[in-house]
Coordinates of C-alpha atoms in Angstrom, one line a residue:
M1 CA -0.2 0.0 0.2
T2 CA 1.0 3.5 -1.0
K3 CA 1.7 5.6 1.7
K4 CA 1.1 9.8 1.9
I5 CA 5.1 11.3 2.6
V6 CA 4.4 14.9 3.8
V7 CA 7.0 17.6 4.7
T8 CA 6.7 19.0 8.2
G9 CA 9.7 21.2 8.4
I10 CA 12.2 23.0 6.3
G11 CA 15.3 25.1 6.8
A12 CA 17.9 26.8 4.8
S13 CA 21.1 28.8 4.8
S14 CA 21.0 30.6 1.2
P15 CA 22.4 33.8 -0.6
L16 CA 19.0 35.3 -0.1
G17 CA 19.0 34.8 4.0
G18 CA 19.7 33.1 6.9
T19 CA 16.8 30.5 7.4
A20 CA 14.3 29.5 5.2
P21 CA 11.5 32.1 5.8
E22 CA 14.2 35.2 5.1
S23 CA 14.9 33.4 1.9
W24 CA 11.8 33.0 1.0
S25 CA 10.9 36.5 2.0
A26 CA 13.5 37.6 -0.4
L27 CA 13.1 35.5 -3.5
L28 CA 9.3 36.8 -3.3
A29 CA 10.5 40.5 -3.0
G30 CA 12.8 40.2 -5.9
E31 CA 16.0 40.4 -4.1
S32 CA 19.2 39.3 -5.7
G33 CA 22.2 37.5 -3.7
V34 CA 24.6 37.7 -6.0
H35 CA 27.6 40.0 -5.1
S36 CA 31.2 41.3 -5.6
L37 CA 33.7 39.0 -4.2
T38 CA 36.2 41.0 -1.9
H39 CA 38.4 38.1 -1.2
D40 CA 41.6 38.6 -1.6
W41 CA 42.4 35.9 -3.8
I42 CA 40.5 37.3 -6.6
D43 CA 43.2 39.9 -7.5
Q44 CA 45.5 37.3 -6.8
Y45 CA 44.9 34.9 -9.1
E46 CA 43.5 37.2 -11.7
L47 CA 40.1 35.3 -12.0
P48 CA 38.1 36.4 -15.4
V49 CA 34.7 36.3 -12.9
T50 CA 35.1 38.7 -9.9
F51 CA 31.5 37.5 -8.2
A52 CA 29.1 35.0 -6.6
A53 CA 26.2 34.4 -4.4
E54 CA 27.4 33.9 -1.3
A55 CA 25.6 32.9 1.7
K56 CA 24.0 35.6 3.5
V57 CA 24.8 34.7 6.8
R58 CA 28.2 33.2 7.7
P59 CA 28.4 29.8 9.3
E60 CA 30.8 31.0 12.1
E61 CA 28.0 33.5 13.1
V62 CA 25.7 30.6 14.1
L63 CA 27.6 27.6 15.3
D64 CA 30.0 27.8 18.2
R65 CA 33.8 28.0 17.5
P66 CA 34.6 24.6 18.8
E67 CA 31.8 22.9 16.3
A68 CA 32.7 24.9 13.3
K69 CA 36.4 24.1 13.3
R70 CA 35.6 20.7 12.8
L71 CA 33.3 21.2 9.7
D72 CA 34.4 22.1 6.3
P73 CA 32.1 25.3 5.3
S74 CA 29.7 22.8 3.2
S75 CA 29.0 20.5 6.5
Q76 CA 28.7 23.9 8.3
F77 CA 26.1 25.1 6.1
A78 CA 24.2 21.5 6.1
L79 CA 24.0 21.5 10.0
I80 CA 22.6 24.9 10.3
S81 CA 19.7 24.3 8.0
A82 CA 19.2 20.9 9.3
R83 CA 18.9 21.9 12.9
E84 CA 16.4 25.1 11.6
A85 CA 14.5 22.4 10.0
W86 CA 14.3 19.9 12.6
A87 CA 12.8 22.6 15.1
D88 CA 10.5 23.4 12.6
A89 CA 9.0 20.3 12.8
G90 CA 8.6 20.6 16.3
S91 CA 11.7 18.3 16.8
P92 CA 9.8 15.0 16.6
D93 CA 10.2 12.4 19.4
V94 CA 11.2 9.3 17.0
A95 CA 13.5 6.9 18.3
P96 CA 16.9 6.9 16.9
E97 CA 16.7 3.6 15.2
R98 CA 13.7 5.0 13.3
L99 CA 15.7 8.1 12.7
G100 CA 17.2 8.7 9.3
V101 CA 19.5 11.2 7.0
D102 CA 19.7 11.2 3.8
Y103 CA 22.3 14.3 2.6
A104 CA 23.9 15.4 -0.6
T105 CA 26.7 16.9 -1.8
G106 CA 28.1 17.5 -5.7
I107 CA 31.5 18.3 -4.6
G108 CA 32.1 17.7 -0.6
G109 CA 34.6 19.7 1.5
L110 CA 37.0 21.4 -1.3
W111 CA 38.1 24.4 0.7
S112 CA 39.5 21.2 3.4
L113 CA 41.1 19.7 0.9
L114 CA 42.5 22.2 -0.7
N115 CA 43.7 24.2 2.2
A116 CA 45.3 21.2 3.7
W117 CA 47.4 21.0 0.2
D118 CA 48.2 24.3 1.0
T119 CA 49.2 23.4 4.3
L120 CA 51.5 20.6 2.9
R121 CA 53.2 22.1 0.2
E122 CA 54.5 25.2 2.6
K123 CA 54.8 23.6 6.1
G124 CA 54.8 20.2 5.4
P125 CA 52.9 16.6 6.5
R126 CA 53.1 17.6 10.8
R127 CA 51.2 20.6 10.0
V128 CA 48.1 19.2 8.3
L129 CA 45.4 19.0 10.8
P130 CA 44.4 15.2 11.2
M131 CA 40.6 16.3 11.0
T132 CA 40.9 16.7 7.2
V133 CA 39.8 13.3 6.0
P134 CA 36.6 13.4 8.0
M135 CA 36.5 17.0 6.8
L136 CA 36.9 16.6 3.5
M137 CA 34.9 13.2 2.6
P138 CA 31.2 13.9 0.7
N139 CA 29.7 12.2 3.6
A140 CA 30.9 14.5 6.0
A141 CA 27.4 16.5 6.2
S142 CA 24.9 13.6 6.3
A143 CA 27.5 12.4 9.4
A144 CA 27.2 15.6 11.2
I145 CA 23.7 15.8 11.1
S146 CA 23.3 12.1 11.6
M147 CA 25.1 12.6 15.2
A148 CA 23.7 16.1 16.2
L149 CA 20.2 14.8 15.8
H150 CA 21.2 10.7 17.1
A151 CA 19.7 9.5 13.5
R152 CA 20.6 6.0 14.1
A153 CA 18.5 4.3 10.9
F154 CA 20.8 5.2 8.3
A155 CA 23.2 8.6 7.4
H156 CA 23.2 8.3 3.2
T157 CA 25.0 10.7 1.1
V158 CA 24.2 10.8 -2.7
A159 CA 26.8 13.2 -5.3
S160 CA 25.3 13.5 -8.2
A161 CA 26.5 16.9 -9.0
C162 CA 23.4 19.2 -9.4
A163 CA 20.7 16.9 -9.0
S164 CA 22.1 15.6 -5.6
S165 CA 20.0 16.8 -3.0
T166 CA 16.3 16.4 -5.5
E167 CA 17.8 12.8 -5.7
S168 CA 18.4 12.3 -2.0
I169 CA 14.7 13.3 -1.1
H170 CA 13.7 11.1 -3.6
N171 CA 15.2 8.5 -1.9
A172 CA 13.9 9.5 1.6
Y173 CA 10.8 9.4 -0.1
T174 CA 11.1 5.9 -1.3
N175 CA 12.7 4.5 2.1
L176 CA 9.7 6.2 3.7
Q177 CA 7.8 3.9 1.7
L178 CA 9.7 0.6 2.5
G179 CA 9.1 1.7 6.1
L180 CA 12.6 1.8 7.0
A181 CA 12.2 5.0 8.9
D182 CA 9.5 7.0 10.6
V183 CA 11.1 10.3 10.2
I184 CA 14.1 11.2 7.7
I185 CA 16.4 14.5 7.1
A186 CA 16.8 15.1 3.6
G187 CA 18.6 18.1 1.8
G188 CA 22.1 18.8 0.5
T189 CA 24.7 21.9 0.7
E190 CA 27.3 23.2 -0.6
S191 CA 30.1 25.5 -0.4
A192 CA 32.7 25.8 -3.9
I193 CA 33.0 29.4 -4.1
H194 CA 36.8 28.8 -4.5
P195 CA 39.5 30.0 -6.8
I196 CA 39.5 26.6 -8.6
T197 CA 36.2 26.1 -9.0
L198 CA 35.5 29.5 -10.0
A199 CA 39.0 28.8 -12.8
S200 CA 37.5 25.5 -13.9
F201 CA 33.7 26.9 -14.7
S202 CA 35.1 29.5 -16.3
S203 CA 37.6 27.8 -18.4
M204 CA 34.6 25.7 -19.9
Q205 CA 32.8 28.8 -20.4
A206 CA 30.0 27.9 -18.0
L207 CA 30.4 31.2 -15.7
S208 CA 28.5 34.6 -16.7
R209 CA 31.0 36.8 -17.0
R210 CA 28.9 40.1 -16.1
N211 CA 31.8 41.5 -13.6
D212 CA 30.2 45.2 -14.2
S213 CA 26.7 44.1 -13.0
P214 CA 26.6 41.0 -11.1
E215 CA 23.4 41.2 -9.1
T216 CA 21.9 41.0 -12.9
A217 CA 24.4 38.1 -14.2
S218 CA 21.8 35.4 -13.4
R219 CA 19.3 35.4 -15.9
P220 CA 17.2 32.7 -17.0
Y221 CA 15.4 32.3 -20.1
N222 CA 17.0 36.0 -21.2
I223 CA 18.3 36.1 -24.8
D224 CA 21.8 37.3 -24.1
R225 CA 22.2 34.8 -20.6
D226 CA 25.8 33.9 -20.8
G227 CA 26.0 31.6 -18.2
F228 CA 25.5 30.6 -14.3
V229 CA 26.8 32.2 -11.4
M230 CA 28.0 30.0 -8.2
G231 CA 26.3 30.4 -4.9
E232 CA 26.5 28.5 -1.8
G233 CA 24.6 26.9 1.1
A234 CA 22.2 24.0 1.9
G235 CA 18.3 23.6 2.1
S236 CA 16.8 21.0 4.5
I237 CA 13.7 19.4 4.9
V238 CA 12.2 16.7 7.2
M239 CA 10.2 14.4 5.9
E240 CA 7.3 11.5 7.1
T241 CA 4.4 9.6 6.9
E242 CA 1.4 11.3 7.0
E243 CA 0.0 8.5 9.9
H244 CA 3.3 9.6 11.4
A245 CA 3.1 13.1 11.5
L246 CA -0.7 13.4 12.4
A247 CA -0.3 11.1 15.1
R248 CA 2.2 13.8 17.1
G249 CA -0.2 16.8 15.7
A250 CA 2.8 18.2 13.4
R251 CA 2.2 21.0 10.8
I252 CA 2.0 19.5 7.4
Y253 CA 3.5 21.8 4.7
A254 CA 3.0 19.3 1.8
E255 CA 2.4 16.2 0.3
V256 CA 6.3 14.9 -1.4
A257 CA 3.7 13.3 -4.1
G258 CA 6.4 11.5 -6.1
G259 CA 9.9 11.5 -7.9
G260 CA 11.8 10.5 -10.9
V261 CA 15.4 9.6 -11.3
T262 CA 16.9 9.5 -15.0
A263 CA 20.6 9.1 -16.7
D264 CA 21.2 10.8 -20.1
S265 CA 24.2 8.4 -20.3
Y266 CA 25.3 11.3 -23.3
H267 CA 27.9 13.7 -22.0
I268 CA 29.7 14.6 -19.2
T269 CA 28.8 18.2 -19.0
A270 CA 26.1 18.4 -21.5
N271 CA 22.5 17.8 -21.5
D272 CA 20.7 15.9 -24.1
P273 CA 19.6 18.0 -26.4
E274 CA 16.2 16.4 -27.0
G275 CA 15.9 15.9 -23.0
R276 CA 14.6 12.7 -23.5
G277 CA 16.2 11.7 -20.1
A278 CA 15.3 14.7 -18.3
S279 CA 11.4 14.7 -20.3
R280 CA 11.2 10.7 -18.5
A281 CA 12.4 11.9 -14.9
I282 CA 9.2 14.5 -15.5
A283 CA 6.9 11.4 -16.6
L284 CA 8.3 9.2 -13.6
A285 CA 7.9 11.8 -10.7
L286 CA 3.9 12.6 -12.5
A287 CA 3.4 8.7 -12.6
Q288 CA 4.6 8.0 -8.7
A289 CA 2.3 10.9 -7.8
G290 CA -1.0 9.4 -9.8
A291 CA -1.0 12.4 -12.0
T292 CA -0.7 13.4 -15.4
P293 CA 1.0 16.7 -17.2
D294 CA -2.8 18.2 -17.1
D295 CA -2.7 18.2 -13.3
V296 CA 0.9 20.2 -12.8
D297 CA 0.1 23.6 -11.8
H298 CA 3.5 25.6 -11.4
I299 CA 7.4 24.5 -11.9
N300 CA 10.5 25.4 -10.5
A301 CA 13.0 24.9 -13.3
H302 CA 16.3 23.7 -13.0
A303 CA 17.4 27.0 -15.6
T304 CA 20.7 28.0 -14.4
S305 CA 21.2 30.6 -17.1
T306 CA 23.3 28.7 -19.7
P307 CA 22.7 29.2 -23.2
V308 CA 22.5 25.7 -24.1
G309 CA 21.1 24.4 -20.5
D310 CA 18.0 26.7 -20.4
I311 CA 17.3 25.4 -23.7
A312 CA 17.9 21.6 -23.2
E313 CA 15.4 21.8 -20.1
Y314 CA 12.6 23.3 -22.4
A315 CA 12.9 20.6 -25.1
A316 CA 12.2 18.3 -21.8
L317 CA 9.8 20.2 -21.1
Q318 CA 8.1 20.5 -24.1
A319 CA 8.6 16.5 -24.4
A320 CA 6.6 15.9 -21.2
F321 CA 4.1 17.9 -21.7
G322 CA 3.0 18.8 -25.1
D323 CA 1.7 22.1 -25.8
R324 CA 0.3 22.7 -22.5
I325 CA 3.7 23.5 -21.1
H326 CA 3.0 27.2 -22.4
S327 CA 0.2 27.9 -20.2
I328 CA 2.0 26.6 -16.8
P329 CA 3.7 29.4 -14.6
V330 CA 7.4 28.5 -14.3
S331 CA 9.4 30.1 -11.9
A332 CA 13.6 29.9 -12.2
T333 CA 15.2 30.9 -8.8
K334 CA 18.6 30.7 -9.9
G335 CA 18.4 34.2 -11.2
A336 CA 17.8 35.6 -7.6
T337 CA 20.4 32.6 -5.6
G338 CA 22.6 31.7 -8.3
H339 CA 23.4 28.2 -8.6
L340 CA 24.3 26.1 -5.1
L341 CA 25.2 22.9 -7.0
G342 CA 24.5 20.2 -4.7
G343 CA 22.6 22.1 -2.7
T344 CA 20.1 23.8 -5.2
G345 CA 17.6 21.0 -5.9
A346 CA 16.6 21.3 -1.9
L347 CA 16.5 25.1 -2.0
E348 CA 14.6 25.3 -5.1
A349 CA 12.0 21.9 -3.3
I350 CA 11.5 24.7 -0.5
F351 CA 10.7 27.1 -2.8
T352 CA 8.4 25.1 -4.4
I353 CA 6.6 23.9 -0.8
L354 CA 6.0 27.2 0.1
A355 CA 4.5 28.4 -3.1
L356 CA 2.2 25.7 -2.6
R357 CA 1.7 26.8 0.8
D358 CA 1.5 30.3 0.1
R359 CA -0.5 29.6 -3.3
T360 CA 2.4 31.8 -4.8
A361 CA 4.5 31.4 -7.8
P362 CA 8.1 33.3 -7.0
P363 CA 9.2 35.3 -9.3
T364 CA 12.2 35.1 -12.3
I365 CA 14.4 37.9 -11.6
N366 CA 16.5 39.8 -14.4
L367 CA 14.1 38.4 -17.3
T368 CA 14.0 41.6 -19.8
E369 CA 14.4 40.1 -23.0
Q370 CA 13.0 36.4 -23.2
D371 CA 14.6 33.7 -25.8
P372 CA 12.1 33.7 -27.8
A373 CA 12.9 30.0 -28.8
I374 CA 11.9 29.5 -24.9
P375 CA 8.3 30.5 -25.0
L376 CA 7.7 29.5 -21.3
D377 CA 4.8 31.1 -19.2
V378 CA 7.5 33.0 -17.1
V379 CA 6.8 34.7 -13.4
T380 CA 8.5 37.9 -13.4
S381 CA 6.5 38.6 -10.4
P382 CA 4.6 36.9 -7.7
R383 CA 1.5 34.9 -9.0
A384 CA -1.0 33.9 -7.7
L385 CA -2.1 29.8 -7.9
P386 CA -5.0 28.7 -8.5
D387 CA -7.6 28.1 -5.8
G388 CA -8.1 24.1 -5.2
P389 CA -6.2 21.1 -4.6
L390 CA -2.4 22.4 -6.3
L391 CA 0.9 19.9 -7.6
A392 CA 3.9 21.3 -8.3
I393 CA 7.2 20.0 -9.7
S394 CA 11.0 20.7 -8.9
N395 CA 13.6 20.1 -11.4
S396 CA 17.4 19.4 -11.2
F397 CA 19.8 18.4 -13.6
G398 CA 23.8 17.5 -13.1
F399 CA 27.2 16.8 -14.8
G400 CA 27.2 13.6 -15.8
G401 CA 23.6 13.2 -17.2
H402 CA 22.2 12.9 -13.9
N403 CA 17.8 13.9 -13.9
A404 CA 16.0 14.2 -10.7
V405 CA 12.1 15.3 -10.2
L406 CA 10.2 16.1 -7.6
A407 CA 6.5 16.2 -7.5
F408 CA 4.8 18.0 -4.6
R409 CA 1.2 18.2 -3.5
S410 CA -0.6 21.1 -1.7
V411 CA -2.4 19.7 1.6

C-alpha cells in the first residue's frame, strides 16, 4: 500500500537569507543574492569572474567555534539548515533507530581539501590537521547531521552533481515508503566558491562574466544570458509518513507526491539536447504521484542561465507536457540565488513547497527580453496560483547526465 509522505519541517541557509523564511521573503521581494567578491584571492589569481552568490549569513555567526572548526563550510551550512528544519518540525520524538538522514553534496569538502594541500606544500606533513579527511569526505554533512540529531536508521550521501539533493529527497521518499524509517532529514549542501572552481567553470565557459553587474548576471531565459552564477548554502526538509505526522500533531507543509530519477548517458557536462532523460524523469515523477501533465499547476525549473542548458530543459518540458507547457507558470529561482550545485535541488524544493503553501509562484528576476526559442510562461513577479488542490514539480539536472524531478502536492 502506498503511503502518503509529507513535509513537516524546512530549513535553509542561502544567498538570500540565513533561514528558510528569510530566503523565501527575499525571493518574493525580487532580491538578488549575487554580489562582487572581496576576497584577496580574486586579485591574486586574476580570476576572470569576480562575483558569486555567497550565503548571506556566515556559518561562524551561527555555530560555536569549536564545532565549526571540525567541519568544512559545506557541512556547516548543512548542520545549520538541518537544525532549523528539525526545530521547525517540532523536534519529533522518534526513536533514533527510526530516524534517518539522506543528505547530498555535489563536491563536498573542497575548502578543507585544498587548504590542507596548501599547508602540506608550505609547512610540511606535520602541520596537516588530523581532522582533514573527516572534513573533506563527501559524507561529512550527513554524518554531522546524524550525530547532532542522533539519527541511527541510516546516514546516506548522494553525489550526483547538481541533481544531488533532489535525488536525496526522492531517496527519502522511497525509504519512508519501504518503512525503513519513521522520519528522515533530507537535503543538500555546497560551499565551493573557491578560486579553483571559479577558474575551472570559467575555463569551460559555463559562468557568466558580467563582472560590472553581478546582481543581474544570473538571468534564466534572457536572450543574452551568458552562463550561471556560483552559489553556496544548504537546504533541509523533514519528511515523514502522514500517519506519523498526524499522530504527533505536526504541522504539514505539503505532500511529497513522487519523484523520478534517470540518466542521460549522453555527455559528461552537456544535457541531452532532446531532453529525453529529463522528460522521462518528469514522467516518472508524475506517474508516482498518480498525476498527468494536465494536473501540474506550477514548475520550479532548473534553469541555470546557460545558453545551452535552458534550451535543453525547455525541450524536455515540451516533450513531457506538449503544448500545455506554454500555459504553466514557471519560476526560475536561480536568477536570485545563483546555482548552489549539490544544494540547489533542496533549496528549490523548499521554494516549491512554500509556493504551494502560500499559493504564490515566486518571481524570476533579471528577465528583460525572453529568448523567443523558449516561449514559456515565465513568472516575473509573484503570481497567485489557482484555488483548489495544487501540484507542482521541481527539476534538477547535473553533470554526468543526472536527472531528478520531484512532485509536490498541496495539503
